[in-house]
Coordinates of N, CA, C and O in Angstrom, one line a residue:
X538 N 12.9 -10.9 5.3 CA 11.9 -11.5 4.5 C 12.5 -12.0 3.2 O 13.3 -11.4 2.6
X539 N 12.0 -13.0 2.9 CA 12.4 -13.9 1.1 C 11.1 -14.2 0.5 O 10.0 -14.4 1.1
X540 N 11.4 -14.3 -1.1 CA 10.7 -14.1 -2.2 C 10.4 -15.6 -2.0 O 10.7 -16.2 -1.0
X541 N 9.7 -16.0 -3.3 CA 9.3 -17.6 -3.3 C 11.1 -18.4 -3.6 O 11.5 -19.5 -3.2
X542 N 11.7 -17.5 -4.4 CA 13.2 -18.3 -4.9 C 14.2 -18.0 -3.7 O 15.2 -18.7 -3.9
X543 N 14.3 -17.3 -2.6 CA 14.9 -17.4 -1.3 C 15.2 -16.3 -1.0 O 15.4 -16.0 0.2
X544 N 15.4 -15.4 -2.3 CA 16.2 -14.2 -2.5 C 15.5 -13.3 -1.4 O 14.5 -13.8 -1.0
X545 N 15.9 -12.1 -0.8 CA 15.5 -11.1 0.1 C 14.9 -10.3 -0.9 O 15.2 -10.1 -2.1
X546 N 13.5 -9.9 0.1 CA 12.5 -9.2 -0.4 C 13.1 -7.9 -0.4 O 13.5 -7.5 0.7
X547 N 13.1 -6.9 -1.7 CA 14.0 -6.0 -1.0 C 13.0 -4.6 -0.8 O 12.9 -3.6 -1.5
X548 N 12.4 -4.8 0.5 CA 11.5 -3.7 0.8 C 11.0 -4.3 2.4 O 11.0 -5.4 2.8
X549 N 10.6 -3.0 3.1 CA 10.3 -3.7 4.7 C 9.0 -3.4 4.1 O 8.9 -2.8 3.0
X550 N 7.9 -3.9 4.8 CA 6.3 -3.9 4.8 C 5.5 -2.5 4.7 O 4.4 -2.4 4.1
X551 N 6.2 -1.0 5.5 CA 5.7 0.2 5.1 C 5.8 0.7 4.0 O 4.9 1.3 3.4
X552 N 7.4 0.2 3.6 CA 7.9 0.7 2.1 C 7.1 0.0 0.7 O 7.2 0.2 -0.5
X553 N 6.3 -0.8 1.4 CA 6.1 -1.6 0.2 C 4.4 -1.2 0.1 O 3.8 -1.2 -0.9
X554 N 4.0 -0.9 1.2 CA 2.8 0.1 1.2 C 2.7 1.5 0.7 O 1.9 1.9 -0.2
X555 N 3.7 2.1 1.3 CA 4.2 3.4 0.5 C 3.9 3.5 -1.1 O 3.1 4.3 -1.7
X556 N 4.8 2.5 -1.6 CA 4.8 2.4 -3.0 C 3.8 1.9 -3.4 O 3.8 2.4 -4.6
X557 N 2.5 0.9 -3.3 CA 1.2 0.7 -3.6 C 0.8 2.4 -3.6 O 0.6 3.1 -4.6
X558 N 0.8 2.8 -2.2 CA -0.1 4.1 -2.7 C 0.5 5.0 -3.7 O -0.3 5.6 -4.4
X559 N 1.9 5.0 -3.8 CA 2.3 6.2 -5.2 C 1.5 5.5 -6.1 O 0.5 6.2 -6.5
X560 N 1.7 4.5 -6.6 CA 1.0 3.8 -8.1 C -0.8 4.2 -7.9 O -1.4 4.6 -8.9
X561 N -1.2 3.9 -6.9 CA -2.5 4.9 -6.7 C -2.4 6.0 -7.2 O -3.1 6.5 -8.1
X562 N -1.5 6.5 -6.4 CA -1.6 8.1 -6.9 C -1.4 8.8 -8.1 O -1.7 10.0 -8.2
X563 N -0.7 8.1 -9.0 CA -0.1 8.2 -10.0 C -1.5 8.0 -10.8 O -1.5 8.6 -11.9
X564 N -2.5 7.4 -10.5 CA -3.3 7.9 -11.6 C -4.2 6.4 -12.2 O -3.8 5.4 -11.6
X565 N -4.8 6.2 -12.8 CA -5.8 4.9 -13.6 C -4.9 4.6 -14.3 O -4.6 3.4 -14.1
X566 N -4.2 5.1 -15.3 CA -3.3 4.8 -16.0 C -2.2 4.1 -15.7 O -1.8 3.4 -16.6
X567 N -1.7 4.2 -14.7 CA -0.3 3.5 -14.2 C -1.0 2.9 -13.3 O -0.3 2.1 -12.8
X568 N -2.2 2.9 -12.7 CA -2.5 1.9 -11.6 C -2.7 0.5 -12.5 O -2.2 -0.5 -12.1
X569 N -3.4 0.6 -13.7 CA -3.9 -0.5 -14.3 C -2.7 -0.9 -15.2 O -2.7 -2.1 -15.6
X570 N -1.7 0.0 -15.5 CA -0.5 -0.9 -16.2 C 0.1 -1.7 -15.2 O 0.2 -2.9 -15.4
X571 N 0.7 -1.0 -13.9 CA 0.9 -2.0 -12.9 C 0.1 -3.3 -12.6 O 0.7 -4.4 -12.6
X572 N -0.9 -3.2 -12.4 CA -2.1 -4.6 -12.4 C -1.7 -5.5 -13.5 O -1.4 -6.7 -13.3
X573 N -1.8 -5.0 -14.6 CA -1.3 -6.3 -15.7 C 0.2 -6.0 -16.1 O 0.3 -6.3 -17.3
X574 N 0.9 -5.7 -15.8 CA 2.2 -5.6 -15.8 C 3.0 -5.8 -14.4 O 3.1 -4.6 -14.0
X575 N 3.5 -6.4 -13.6 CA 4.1 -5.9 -12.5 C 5.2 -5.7 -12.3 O 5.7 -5.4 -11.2
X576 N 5.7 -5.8 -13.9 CA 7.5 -5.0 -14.0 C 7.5 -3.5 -13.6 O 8.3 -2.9 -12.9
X577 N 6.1 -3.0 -14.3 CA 6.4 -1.6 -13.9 C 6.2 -1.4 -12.3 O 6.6 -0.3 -11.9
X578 N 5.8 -2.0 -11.5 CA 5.4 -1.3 -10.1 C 7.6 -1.1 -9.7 O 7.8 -0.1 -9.0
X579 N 8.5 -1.6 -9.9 CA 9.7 -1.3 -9.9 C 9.9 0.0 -9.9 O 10.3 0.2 -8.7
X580 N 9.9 0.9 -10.5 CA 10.4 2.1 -10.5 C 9.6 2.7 -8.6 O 10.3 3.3 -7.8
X581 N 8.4 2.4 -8.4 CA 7.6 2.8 -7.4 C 8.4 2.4 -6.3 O 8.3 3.2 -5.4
X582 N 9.2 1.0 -6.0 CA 10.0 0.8 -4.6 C 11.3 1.6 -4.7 O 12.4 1.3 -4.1
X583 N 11.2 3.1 -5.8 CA 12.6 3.9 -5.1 C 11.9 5.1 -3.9 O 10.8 5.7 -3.8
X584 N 13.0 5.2 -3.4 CA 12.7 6.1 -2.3 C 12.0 7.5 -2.8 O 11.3 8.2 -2.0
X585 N 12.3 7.7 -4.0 CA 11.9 9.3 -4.4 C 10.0 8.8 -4.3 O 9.3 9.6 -3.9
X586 N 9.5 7.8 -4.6 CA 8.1 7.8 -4.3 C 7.4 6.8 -3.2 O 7.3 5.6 -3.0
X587 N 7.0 8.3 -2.5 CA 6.3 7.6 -1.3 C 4.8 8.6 -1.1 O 4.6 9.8 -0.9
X588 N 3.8 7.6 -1.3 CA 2.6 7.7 -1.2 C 1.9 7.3 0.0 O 0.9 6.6 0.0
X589 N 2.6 7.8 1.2 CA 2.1 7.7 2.6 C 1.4 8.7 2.6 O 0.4 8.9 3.4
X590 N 1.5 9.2 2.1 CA 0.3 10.7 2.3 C -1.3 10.1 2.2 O -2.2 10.1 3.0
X591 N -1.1 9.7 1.2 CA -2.6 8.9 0.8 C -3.2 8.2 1.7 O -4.4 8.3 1.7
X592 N -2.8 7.6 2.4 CA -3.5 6.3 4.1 C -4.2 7.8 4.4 O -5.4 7.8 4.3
X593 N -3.7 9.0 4.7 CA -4.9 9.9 5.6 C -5.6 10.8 5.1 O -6.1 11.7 5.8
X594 N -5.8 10.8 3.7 CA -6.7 11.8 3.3 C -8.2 11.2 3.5 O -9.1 12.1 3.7
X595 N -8.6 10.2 3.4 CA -9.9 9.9 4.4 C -10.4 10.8 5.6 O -11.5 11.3 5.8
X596 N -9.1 10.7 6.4 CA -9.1 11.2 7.6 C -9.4 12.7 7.8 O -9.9 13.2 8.7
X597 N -8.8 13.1 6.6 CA -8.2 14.4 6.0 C -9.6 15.1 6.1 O -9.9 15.8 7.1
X598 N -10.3 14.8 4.9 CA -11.1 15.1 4.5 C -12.3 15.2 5.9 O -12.4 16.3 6.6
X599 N -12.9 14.2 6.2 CA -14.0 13.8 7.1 C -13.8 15.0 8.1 O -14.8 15.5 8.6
X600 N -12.5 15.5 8.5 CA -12.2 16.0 9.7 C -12.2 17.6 9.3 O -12.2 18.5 10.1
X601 N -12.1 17.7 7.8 CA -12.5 19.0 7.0 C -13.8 19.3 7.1 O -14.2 20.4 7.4
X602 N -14.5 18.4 6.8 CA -16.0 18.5 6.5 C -17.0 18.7 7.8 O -18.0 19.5 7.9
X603 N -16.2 17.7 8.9 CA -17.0 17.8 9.8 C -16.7 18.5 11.6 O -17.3 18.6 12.6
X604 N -15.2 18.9 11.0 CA -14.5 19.4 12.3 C -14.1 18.6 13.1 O -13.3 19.0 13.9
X605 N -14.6 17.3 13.2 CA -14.4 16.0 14.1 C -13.2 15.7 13.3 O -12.8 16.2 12.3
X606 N -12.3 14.3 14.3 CA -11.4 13.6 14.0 C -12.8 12.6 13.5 O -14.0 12.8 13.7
X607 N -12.1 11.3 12.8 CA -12.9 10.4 12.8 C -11.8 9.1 13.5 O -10.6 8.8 13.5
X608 N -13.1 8.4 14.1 CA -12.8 7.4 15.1 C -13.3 6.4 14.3 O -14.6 6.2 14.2
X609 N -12.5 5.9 13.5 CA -13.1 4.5 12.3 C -12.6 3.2 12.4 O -11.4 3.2 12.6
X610 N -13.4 1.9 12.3 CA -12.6 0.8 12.4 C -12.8 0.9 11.0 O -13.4 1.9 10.5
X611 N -11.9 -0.5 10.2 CA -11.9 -0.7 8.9 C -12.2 -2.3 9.2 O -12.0 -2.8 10.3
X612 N -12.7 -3.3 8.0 CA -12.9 -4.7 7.8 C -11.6 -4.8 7.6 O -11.0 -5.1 8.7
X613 N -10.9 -4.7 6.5 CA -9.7 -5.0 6.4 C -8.3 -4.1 6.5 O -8.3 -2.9 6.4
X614 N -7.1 -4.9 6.8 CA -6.1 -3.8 7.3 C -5.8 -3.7 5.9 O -6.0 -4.5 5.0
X615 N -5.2 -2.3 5.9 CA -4.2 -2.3 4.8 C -3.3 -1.7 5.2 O -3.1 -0.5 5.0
X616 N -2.0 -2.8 6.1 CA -0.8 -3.0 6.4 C -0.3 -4.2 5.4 O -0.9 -5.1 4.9
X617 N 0.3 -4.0 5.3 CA 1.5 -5.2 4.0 C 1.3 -6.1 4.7 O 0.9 -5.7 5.8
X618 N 1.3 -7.2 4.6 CA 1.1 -8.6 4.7 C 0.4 -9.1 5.7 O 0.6 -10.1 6.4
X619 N -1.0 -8.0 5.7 CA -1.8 -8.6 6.9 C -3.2 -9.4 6.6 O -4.3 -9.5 7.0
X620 N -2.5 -9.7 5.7 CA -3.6 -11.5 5.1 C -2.6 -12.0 4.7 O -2.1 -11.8 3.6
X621 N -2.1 -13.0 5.8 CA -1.5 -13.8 5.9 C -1.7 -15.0 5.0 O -0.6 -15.5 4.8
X622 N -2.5 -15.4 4.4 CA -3.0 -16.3 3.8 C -2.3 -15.9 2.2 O -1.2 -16.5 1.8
X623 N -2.9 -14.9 1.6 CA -2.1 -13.7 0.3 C -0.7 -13.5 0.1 O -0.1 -13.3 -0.9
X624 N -0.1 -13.8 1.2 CA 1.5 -13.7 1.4 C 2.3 -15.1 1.9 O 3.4 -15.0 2.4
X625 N 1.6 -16.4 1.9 CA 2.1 -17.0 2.3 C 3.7 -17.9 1.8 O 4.3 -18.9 2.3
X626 N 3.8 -16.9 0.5 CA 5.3 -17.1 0.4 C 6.2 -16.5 0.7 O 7.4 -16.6 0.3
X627 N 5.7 -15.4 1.8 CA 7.0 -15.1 2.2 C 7.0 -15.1 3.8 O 6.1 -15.0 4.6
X628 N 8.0 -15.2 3.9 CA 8.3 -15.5 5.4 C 9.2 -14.3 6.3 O 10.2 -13.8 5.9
X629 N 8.8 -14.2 7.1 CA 9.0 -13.2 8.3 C 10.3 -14.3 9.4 O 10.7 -13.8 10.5

């Protein structure tokens, strides 16, 4: 994958999910410096933070509460670049 300037995107699509959710997890504070800053989301594509945890505590939870798994569709994916439209500077 390449940036808009040609350069390699340097993250595969999970990793770059991963790190959305650490900056989630990290709190309102760093979620909203990231939002208007996007120098800081940097430190979040190192390997020491991975916030894959976070995709299943929905799951987590519901299946706490109610003993069931949950069987859920969602409207939208949240897989990396699956609004095609949103990413269309980078290419696969």
């Amino acid at each position: 994958m390449t940036d808009r300037d040609g350069s390699p995107f340097p993250q595969s699509g999970d990793h770059f999910l991963y790190a959305r959710c650490a900056v989630v997890a990290a709190g309102k504070a760093v979620y909203e410096a990231v939002f208007f800053d996007a120098s800081k989301f940097a430190p979040f594509t190192a390997t020491t933070y991975d916030g894959e945890w976070l995709l299943y505590v929905p799951d987590q939870a519901y299946e706490m509460a109610t003993g069931q798994e949950w069987h859920r569709s969602t409207r939208y994916c949240f897989e990396s670049f699956s609004n095609r439209d949103g990413w269309s500077h980078l290419q696969s």
